[in-house]
Coordinates of C-alpha atoms and ligand atoms in Angstrom, one line a residue:
X1 CA -21.0 -25.5 -12.4
X2 CA -20.2 -27.6 -15.5
X3 CA -21.0 -25.9 -19.2
X4 CA -22.6 -27.6 -21.8
X5 CA -23.2 -27.9 -25.5
X6 CA -26.5 -30.2 -26.0
X7 CA -27.9 -29.4 -28.8
X8 CA -26.7 -28.0 -32.6
X9 CA -29.1 -27.1 -35.6
X10 CA -28.4 -27.3 -39.4
X11 CA -30.7 -25.7 -41.7
X12 CA -29.5 -24.9 -45.1
X13 CA -31.7 -23.8 -48.4
X14 CA -33.5 -25.7 -51.0
X15 CA -31.7 -24.3 -53.9
X16 CA -28.4 -25.1 -55.2
X17 CA -25.6 -23.7 -57.6
X18 CA -22.8 -26.1 -59.2
X19 CA -19.6 -24.8 -59.6
X20 CA -20.3 -25.6 -63.0
X21 CA -23.8 -23.6 -63.5
X22 CA -21.8 -20.7 -61.9
X23 CA -18.9 -20.9 -64.4
X24 CA -21.0 -21.1 -67.3
X25 CA -23.3 -18.0 -65.8
X26 CA -20.0 -15.8 -65.0
X27 CA -18.0 -16.6 -67.7
X28 CA -21.1 -15.3 -70.0
X29 CA -21.3 -12.5 -68.1
X30 CA -17.5 -12.1 -68.7
X31 CA -17.5 -12.6 -72.7
X32 CA -20.4 -9.8 -72.9
X33 CA -18.3 -7.7 -70.4
X34 CA -15.1 -8.2 -72.7
X35 CA -17.0 -7.4 -75.7
X36 CA -19.3 -4.2 -74.5
X37 CA -15.4 -3.0 -73.1
X38 CA -13.6 -4.2 -76.5
X39 CA -12.2 -1.0 -77.7
X40 CA -11.2 0.5 -73.9
X41 CA -9.7 -3.2 -73.1
X42 CA -7.9 -2.6 -76.6
X43 CA -6.2 0.8 -75.3
X44 CA -5.6 -0.9 -71.9
X45 CA -7.5 1.4 -70.3
X46 CA -9.7 -1.3 -68.4
X47 CA -8.8 -5.1 -67.5
X48 CA -10.5 -8.0 -69.5
X49 CA -12.6 -9.8 -67.8
X50 CA -10.7 -13.8 -67.4
X51 CA -12.6 -16.8 -67.3
X52 CA -13.2 -18.7 -64.9
X53 CA -13.2 -22.6 -64.5
X54 CA -14.9 -25.5 -62.4
X55 CA -11.8 -27.3 -61.8
X56 CA -10.1 -24.4 -60.7
X57 CA -12.7 -23.9 -57.8
X58 CA -12.7 -27.5 -56.6
X59 CA -8.9 -27.4 -56.7
X60 CA -8.5 -24.5 -55.0
X61 CA -11.2 -24.9 -52.5
X62 CA -12.6 -27.9 -52.0
X63 CA -16.0 -26.6 -53.1
X64 CA -18.0 -28.4 -55.5
X65 CA -21.5 -26.2 -55.1
X66 CA -23.0 -23.9 -52.7
X67 CA -26.8 -23.5 -50.9
X68 CA -28.5 -20.2 -52.0
X69 CA -31.4 -18.7 -50.2
X70 CA -33.0 -17.0 -53.6
X71 CA -31.3 -18.6 -56.5
X72 CA -33.3 -16.2 -58.8
X73 CA -31.2 -13.0 -60.1
X74 CA -27.8 -14.7 -59.2
X75 CA -26.9 -16.7 -62.3
X76 CA -29.0 -14.1 -64.8
X77 CA -26.4 -11.9 -66.6
X78 CA -27.7 -8.9 -66.7
X79 CA -27.9 -9.1 -62.9
X80 CA -25.5 -11.2 -61.1
X81 CA -27.4 -11.0 -58.2
X82 CA -30.0 -13.0 -55.8
X83 CA -33.6 -11.2 -56.1
X84 CA -34.9 -11.3 -53.1
X85 CA -38.4 -8.9 -52.6
X86 CA -38.0 -6.7 -49.5
X87 CA -40.7 -7.8 -47.2
X88 CA -42.8 -5.6 -45.5
X89 CA -42.4 -4.0 -42.3
X90 CA -45.1 -6.5 -40.4
X91 CA -43.9 -9.8 -42.3
X92 CA -41.4 -11.9 -40.5
X93 CA -37.8 -11.0 -41.9
X94 CA -35.9 -13.4 -44.6
X95 CA -33.1 -14.0 -41.6
X96 CA -35.3 -14.2 -39.0
X97 CA -36.8 -16.8 -41.1
X98 CA -33.9 -19.0 -41.7
X99 CA -32.6 -18.4 -37.7
X100 CA -35.8 -19.9 -36.5
X101 CA -35.2 -23.3 -38.8
X102 CA -31.8 -24.2 -37.0
X103 CA -32.8 -22.6 -33.9
X104 CA -35.8 -25.3 -33.7
X105 CA -33.6 -27.7 -35.0
X106 CA -31.1 -27.0 -31.9
X107 CA -33.9 -27.1 -29.1
X108 CA -35.5 -30.2 -30.2
X109 CA -31.7 -32.3 -30.3
X110 CA -31.2 -30.4 -26.7
X111 CA -34.9 -31.2 -25.6
X112 CA -35.5 -27.8 -24.8
X113 CA -38.9 -25.7 -25.5
X114 CA -39.1 -22.0 -25.4
X115 CA -39.9 -22.1 -20.9
X116 CA -36.2 -23.3 -21.2
X117 CA -34.5 -20.6 -22.7
X118 CA -34.1 -17.4 -21.2
X119 CA -31.8 -15.6 -23.7
X120 CA -31.0 -15.4 -27.6
X121 CA -28.0 -14.6 -29.4
X122 CA -28.1 -14.2 -33.2
X123 CA -24.7 -14.0 -34.3
X124 CA -23.7 -14.0 -37.7
X125 CA -21.4 -11.9 -40.6
X126 CA -24.3 -10.0 -41.9
X127 CA -27.9 -9.2 -40.1
X128 CA -29.9 -7.7 -42.4
X129 CA -30.7 -4.5 -40.7
X130 CA -29.6 -2.8 -37.6
X131 CA -32.8 -2.5 -35.4
X132 CA -34.8 -4.1 -34.5
X133 CA -32.7 -7.1 -33.4
X134 CA -33.2 -10.1 -35.5
X135 CA -32.6 -12.0 -31.7
X136 CA -35.3 -10.1 -30.1
X137 CA -37.6 -10.8 -33.6
X138 CA -36.3 -14.5 -32.8
X139 CA -37.3 -14.4 -29.6
X140 CA -41.0 -13.2 -30.2
X141 CA -41.6 -15.8 -32.8
X142 CA -40.4 -18.7 -30.2
X143 CA -42.2 -17.0 -27.2
X144 CA -39.1 -16.8 -25.0
X145 CA -38.9 -14.9 -22.3
X146 CA -35.9 -13.1 -20.9
X147 CA -33.1 -10.9 -23.7
X148 CA -31.8 -10.8 -27.1
X149 CA -29.7 -9.3 -29.2
X150 CA -27.4 -9.6 -32.2
X151 CA -23.3 -9.7 -32.9
X152 CA -21.5 -9.5 -35.7
X153 CA -17.7 -10.7 -35.6
X154 CA -17.9 -12.2 -39.8
X155 CA -16.0 -16.0 -39.9
X156 CA -16.3 -16.2 -35.7
X157 CA -19.3 -15.0 -35.0
X158 CA -20.4 -18.5 -34.6
X159 CA -17.9 -18.9 -31.8
X160 CA -17.5 -15.7 -30.2
X161 CA -21.5 -15.9 -29.9
X162 CA -21.2 -19.5 -28.0
X163 CA -18.4 -17.6 -25.8
X164 CA -20.9 -15.0 -24.9
X165 CA -23.2 -17.7 -24.0
X166 CA -20.8 -19.5 -22.0
X167 CA -20.0 -16.5 -20.2
X168 CA -23.4 -15.7 -19.5
X169 CA -24.2 -18.9 -17.6
X170 CA -20.7 -18.6 -15.9
X171 CA -22.5 -15.3 -14.4
X172 CA -25.7 -16.8 -13.2
X173 CA -27.4 -14.0 -15.9
X174 CA -28.9 -17.3 -17.8
X175 CA -29.2 -20.9 -17.4
X176 CA -30.1 -21.8 -21.3
X177 CA -28.4 -19.7 -24.3
X178 CA -30.2 -20.3 -27.7
X179 CA -27.2 -19.0 -30.4
X180 CA -27.6 -18.7 -34.2
X181 CA -26.1 -17.8 -37.0
X182 CA -28.4 -16.9 -40.1
X183 CA -25.4 -17.3 -42.7
X184 CA -27.5 -14.9 -45.2
X185 CA -24.4 -14.0 -47.3
X186 CA -25.0 -14.4 -50.6
X187 CA -26.0 -10.6 -51.1
X188 CA -22.8 -9.8 -50.3
X189 CA -21.0 -11.8 -52.7
X190 CA -19.7 -10.0 -55.8
X191 CA -20.8 -12.9 -58.9
X192 CA -18.6 -10.8 -61.5
X193 CA -15.7 -11.4 -59.5
X194 CA -13.6 -14.3 -60.5
X195 CA -11.6 -14.6 -57.5
X196 CA -14.1 -14.6 -54.5
X197 CA -17.8 -15.7 -56.9
X198 CA -17.5 -18.7 -55.9
X199 CA -16.5 -18.9 -52.3
X200 CA -19.8 -18.5 -50.0
X201 CA -23.1 -19.9 -49.5
X202 CA -26.0 -19.5 -47.3
X203 CA -27.2 -21.7 -44.2
X204 CA -28.2 -21.3 -40.8
X205 CA -26.8 -22.9 -37.2
X206 CA -27.5 -23.0 -34.5
X207 CA -26.7 -24.1 -30.8
X208 CA -27.3 -24.2 -27.1
X209 CA -25.9 -24.1 -24.1
X210 CA -26.9 -25.0 -20.4
X211 CA -26.1 -26.1 -17.2
X212 CA -24.3 -29.8 -17.5
X213 CA -27.7 -29.9 -14.3
X214 CA -30.4 -28.9 -17.1
X215 CA -29.3 -30.8 -19.5
X216 CA -31.3 -33.8 -20.6
X217 CA -30.2 -34.4 -24.7
X218 CA -28.7 -37.8 -25.6
X219 CA -25.4 -36.1 -26.7
X220 CA -23.6 -33.4 -24.4
X221 CA -20.2 -31.6 -24.2
X222 CA -18.7 -30.2 -21.8
X223 CA -17.5 -26.8 -22.4
X224 CA -13.6 -26.9 -20.8
X225 CA -12.8 -23.7 -22.3
X226 CA -13.1 -20.9 -24.1
X227 CA -10.3 -19.2 -26.3
X228 CA -10.9 -16.0 -28.4
X229 CA -7.9 -14.0 -31.0
X230 CA -7.9 -10.6 -33.0
X231 CA -5.5 -9.1 -35.4
X232 CA -6.6 -6.3 -36.8
X233 CA -5.8 -6.4 -40.9
X234 CA -7.2 -5.6 -44.6
X235 CA -7.1 -8.3 -46.0
X236 CA -10.5 -9.5 -45.9
X237 CA -13.2 -6.6 -46.2
X238 CA -16.6 -5.3 -46.9
X239 CA -16.9 -1.5 -46.6
X240 CA -20.9 -1.8 -47.0
X241 CA -21.9 0.6 -44.6
X242 CA -24.8 2.9 -43.5
X243 CA -22.5 5.6 -43.4
X244 CA -22.5 5.2 -47.5
X245 CA -25.6 7.7 -48.3
X246 CA -23.4 10.3 -46.3
X247 CA -19.9 9.7 -48.1
X248 CA -21.4 10.3 -51.2
X249 CA -20.1 6.4 -52.7
X250 CA -22.0 4.5 -54.6
X251 CA -23.4 2.2 -52.3
X252 CA -23.4 -1.1 -54.3
X253 CA -19.8 -0.5 -55.8
X254 CA -17.2 -3.8 -55.6
X255 CA -15.3 -2.5 -52.5
X256 CA -18.8 -2.7 -50.8
X257 CA -19.1 -6.5 -51.4
X258 CA -17.0 -9.3 -49.6
X259 CA -13.2 -8.8 -51.2
X260 CA -10.4 -10.3 -49.9
X261 CA -6.3 -11.1 -50.4
X262 CA -6.7 -14.8 -50.3
X263 CA -3.1 -15.9 -50.8
X264 CA -1.9 -13.8 -48.0
X265 CA -5.2 -14.7 -45.6
X266 CA -4.0 -18.0 -46.3
X267 CA -0.3 -17.4 -45.2
X268 CA -1.0 -15.3 -42.3
X269 CA -4.0 -16.9 -41.1
X270 CA -3.2 -20.9 -41.0
X271 CA 0.1 -20.2 -38.7
X272 CA -2.4 -18.2 -36.6
X273 CA -5.2 -21.2 -36.0
X274 CA -2.5 -24.0 -34.9
X275 CA -0.6 -21.5 -32.9
X276 CA -4.0 -20.9 -30.7
X277 CA -5.1 -24.4 -30.9
X278 CA -2.2 -25.3 -29.7
X279 CA -1.6 -22.7 -26.6
X280 CA -5.6 -23.9 -25.3
X281 CA -5.4 -27.4 -25.5
X282 CA -2.2 -26.8 -23.3
X283 CA -4.7 -24.9 -20.7
X284 CA -5.9 -28.3 -20.0
X285 CA -2.8 -30.1 -20.7
X286 CA -3.6 -32.1 -23.8
X287 CA -1.8 -32.1 -27.0
X288 CA -3.3 -32.1 -30.1
X289 CA -3.0 -35.8 -30.3
X290 CA -5.8 -36.0 -27.4
X291 CA -7.9 -34.3 -29.8
X292 CA -10.6 -36.9 -32.2
X293 CA -12.6 -34.6 -33.5
X294 CA -11.3 -30.5 -35.2
X295 CA -14.5 -29.1 -36.4
X296 CA -12.7 -26.2 -38.5
X297 CA -13.8 -23.3 -39.9
X298 CA -14.8 -24.3 -43.5
X299 CA -13.0 -21.3 -46.1
X300 CA -10.9 -23.7 -48.1
X301 CA -10.4 -27.5 -48.0
X302 CA -6.2 -26.7 -48.3
X303 CA -6.0 -24.2 -45.1
X304 CA -7.4 -27.0 -42.8
X305 CA -5.2 -29.3 -44.5
X306 CA -1.8 -27.4 -43.3
X307 CA -3.5 -26.2 -39.9
X308 CA -4.0 -30.4 -39.4
X309 CA -0.6 -30.7 -40.3
X310 CA 0.8 -28.4 -38.4
X311 CA -0.8 -29.6 -35.4
X312 CA -0.6 -33.3 -36.2
X313 CA 3.0 -33.9 -37.3
X314 CA 1.0 -35.8 -40.0
X315 CA -2.7 -35.4 -42.4
X316 CA -6.0 -35.5 -40.4
X317 CA -8.6 -38.2 -41.9
X318 CA -11.9 -36.8 -43.4
X319 CA -13.1 -38.9 -39.5
X320 CA -10.7 -36.9 -37.5
X321 CA -11.4 -33.0 -39.1
X322 CA -14.3 -33.6 -41.3
X323 CA -15.0 -30.8 -44.5
X324 CA -18.1 -29.8 -45.7
X325 CA -16.7 -27.6 -48.2
X326 CA -17.9 -29.4 -51.3
X327 CA -21.8 -29.5 -50.0
X328 CA -21.9 -26.4 -48.9
X329 CA -19.1 -23.7 -49.8
X330 CA -17.3 -21.8 -46.9
X331 CA -20.9 -20.5 -44.7
X332 CA -19.1 -17.6 -42.7
X333 CA -19.0 -18.5 -39.0
X334 CA -21.5 -21.5 -39.6
X335 CA -19.2 -23.7 -41.6
X336 CA -16.9 -25.1 -37.8
X337 CA -21.0 -25.9 -36.8
X338 CA -22.3 -27.5 -39.9
X339 CA -19.2 -29.8 -38.8
X340 CA -19.9 -30.1 -35.6
X341 CA -23.6 -30.9 -36.1
X342 CA -22.8 -33.1 -38.4
X343 CA -20.4 -35.5 -37.2
X344 CA -20.6 -36.0 -33.0
X345 CA -22.7 -38.1 -32.8
X346 CA -19.8 -41.6 -32.7
X347 CA -18.0 -39.6 -30.1
X348 CA -17.3 -41.7 -27.1
X349 CA -17.6 -40.5 -23.5
X350 CA -14.3 -39.0 -22.5
X351 CA -13.3 -38.1 -26.3
X352 CA -12.1 -34.6 -26.8
X353 CA -12.6 -32.2 -29.7
X354 CA -12.2 -28.6 -30.8
X355 CA -14.4 -26.2 -32.5
X356 CA -12.3 -23.9 -34.0
X357 CA -13.1 -20.4 -36.2
X358 CA -10.7 -17.9 -38.3
X359 CA -10.6 -15.6 -40.6
X360 CA -12.5 -12.3 -41.6
X361 CA -10.7 -9.2 -38.4
X362 CA -8.9 -12.0 -38.6
X363 CA -10.6 -13.3 -35.4
X364 CA -10.0 -16.7 -34.0
X365 CA -12.3 -18.8 -31.6
X366 CA -12.0 -22.1 -30.2
X367 CA -14.1 -24.3 -27.3
X368 CA -12.1 -27.2 -26.3
X369 CA -15.4 -29.9 -25.6
X370 CA -15.4 -33.5 -24.1
X371 CA -18.0 -35.8 -24.4
X372 CA -20.3 -36.5 -21.5
Ligands
CO8_401 N1 -10.9 -19.8 -61.8 C1 -9.5 -19.7 -62.5 N2 -8.5 -19.1 -62.2 C2 -9.0 -18.5 -61.0 C3 -10.0 -18.3 -60.1 C4 -11.2 -18.9 -60.9 N3 -12.8 -18.7 -60.1 N4 -10.1 -17.7 -59.4 C5 -8.3 -17.3 -59.2 N5 -7.9 -17.4 -60.1 C6 -6.9 -17.6 -60.9 C7 -6.1 -16.5 -60.2 O1 -5.9 -15.2 -61.0 C8 -4.4 -17.0 -60.4 O2 -4.1 -16.6 -61.7 P1 -2.3 -16.2 -61.8 O3 -1.9 -17.0 -61.6 O4 -2.3 -16.1 -63.7 O5 -2.3 -14.8 -61.1 C9 -4.5 -18.3 -60.1 O6 -5.7 -18.9 -60.3 C10 -3.8 -18.3 -58.7 O7 -4.7 -17.6 -58.0 P2 -4.6 -17.5 -56.3 O8 -3.6 -17.4 -55.9 O9 -5.4 -16.5 -55.9 O10 -5.2 -18.8 -56.4 P3 -4.8 -19.6 -55.0 O11 -4.5 -21.2 -54.9 O12 -4.3 -18.6 -53.7 O13 -6.8 -19.9 -54.3 C11 -8.5 -18.6 -53.0 C12 -7.1 -18.9 -53.7 C13 -9.1 -20.5 -52.6 C14 -8.9 -17.8 -52.6 C15 -7.0 -19.3 -52.0 O14 -6.2 -18.0 -51.2 C16 -7.9 -19.1 -50.2 O15 -8.8 -19.8 -50.1 N6 -7.4 -18.6 -49.4 C17 -7.8 -17.8 -48.2 C18 -9.3 -17.5 -48.3 C19 -10.1 -17.3 -47.3 O16 -9.8 -18.1 -46.1 N7 -10.9 -16.6 -47.0 C20 -11.7 -16.2 -45.9 C21 -13.1 -15.9 -46.1 S1 -13.7 -15.1 -44.9 C22 -14.4 -15.6 -43.8 O17 -14.4 -17.1 -44.2 C23 -15.9 -15.0 -44.3 C24 -16.0 -13.7 -44.6 C25 -17.7 -13.3 -43.8 C26 -18.3 -13.8 -44.9 C27 -18.6 -13.4 -46.1 C28 -19.5 -13.2 -46.8 C29 -20.0 -12.7 -48.2

């Protein structure tokens, strides 16, 4: 039986931070830090914090702004992290709330009611608690029978979640699966680190997968196949852990937040992703030239340019390989789903598209899609 993607939803928070706002806050923080540690800096014991720059950020990444779930606190030089009041156990959790926004949009696009869905996967870079699963909370809120679970695969959480949905339907264990990616990443950003303070934004995306038989949406995509690859690397890492309490370490130290060796990531991931995509297309006797639309992971515009050049032997146009980094920044696993959600309705029957994530792990996940 043919399995399809029949709905996609993209939700963004109402608040944004521009590069200029972010840099003004960071530079004021750096000046205050340097003043406070002047003697140690002069003695060579502490490194001075260099200024950040909005021009560097846009040139190095393609990012102009990012959405943020809670702007309070993130730009406060005395705080440098969002201020999000803890909710009571009886209240809806923050992550379930944003997951619901995206889920409802995807269900509406797919023409599906809660009663049509029999499994919920919440798949993202972080979940705000270990249990009960955010997916089960969302399942309850939507009134879905069946089962739900959370999974974490950093940058490839969305594509790997769609892979699991595809397999569950193929195995006959579910008929219609809702995959949600509530990427609430701002609490994990080190706003005091110039190399990474600009990279990420908050968003939630969702997709609906079902059989072609039951699909009634206007825009439906056959999933021709899925392909995944992982290769262990420490170059993108967060040591945030429930172990910190037993390790007797600072649970909020810089290594407990997102950090990376960005240059190495760039060098190693680009060829890995391009080779992966080529091999995946070859399974269907397709070449990159046969693909109408590239919904690629959105970490850095230069990465996408390089990968497309390797695949096509030329630069891809903005229509062929849409970029959403300028508005959304890097949204962990949600980036390729945003690119898909905002840029698919103009495709014609029979057109091929590739949805592909690449990043932390390293992990690469792709789906070859064809418009019905
Ligand atoms: N302002 C001004 N100058 C800066 C800044 C800044 N903000 N940051 C760095 N510089 C300086 C550097 O210090 C360096 O100076 P020098 O030459 O004197 O040493 C110079 O600019 C060049 O720095 P880089 O070599 O680091 O700059 P690059 O051109 O390589 O660009 C990037 C840096 C943008 C980070 C680039 O390397 C990159 O994008 N790499 C790939 C990153 C990537 O794909 N990361 C994946 C992220 S993981 C993911 O997507 C999901 C993870 C899970 C979610 C986590 C949520 C929190």
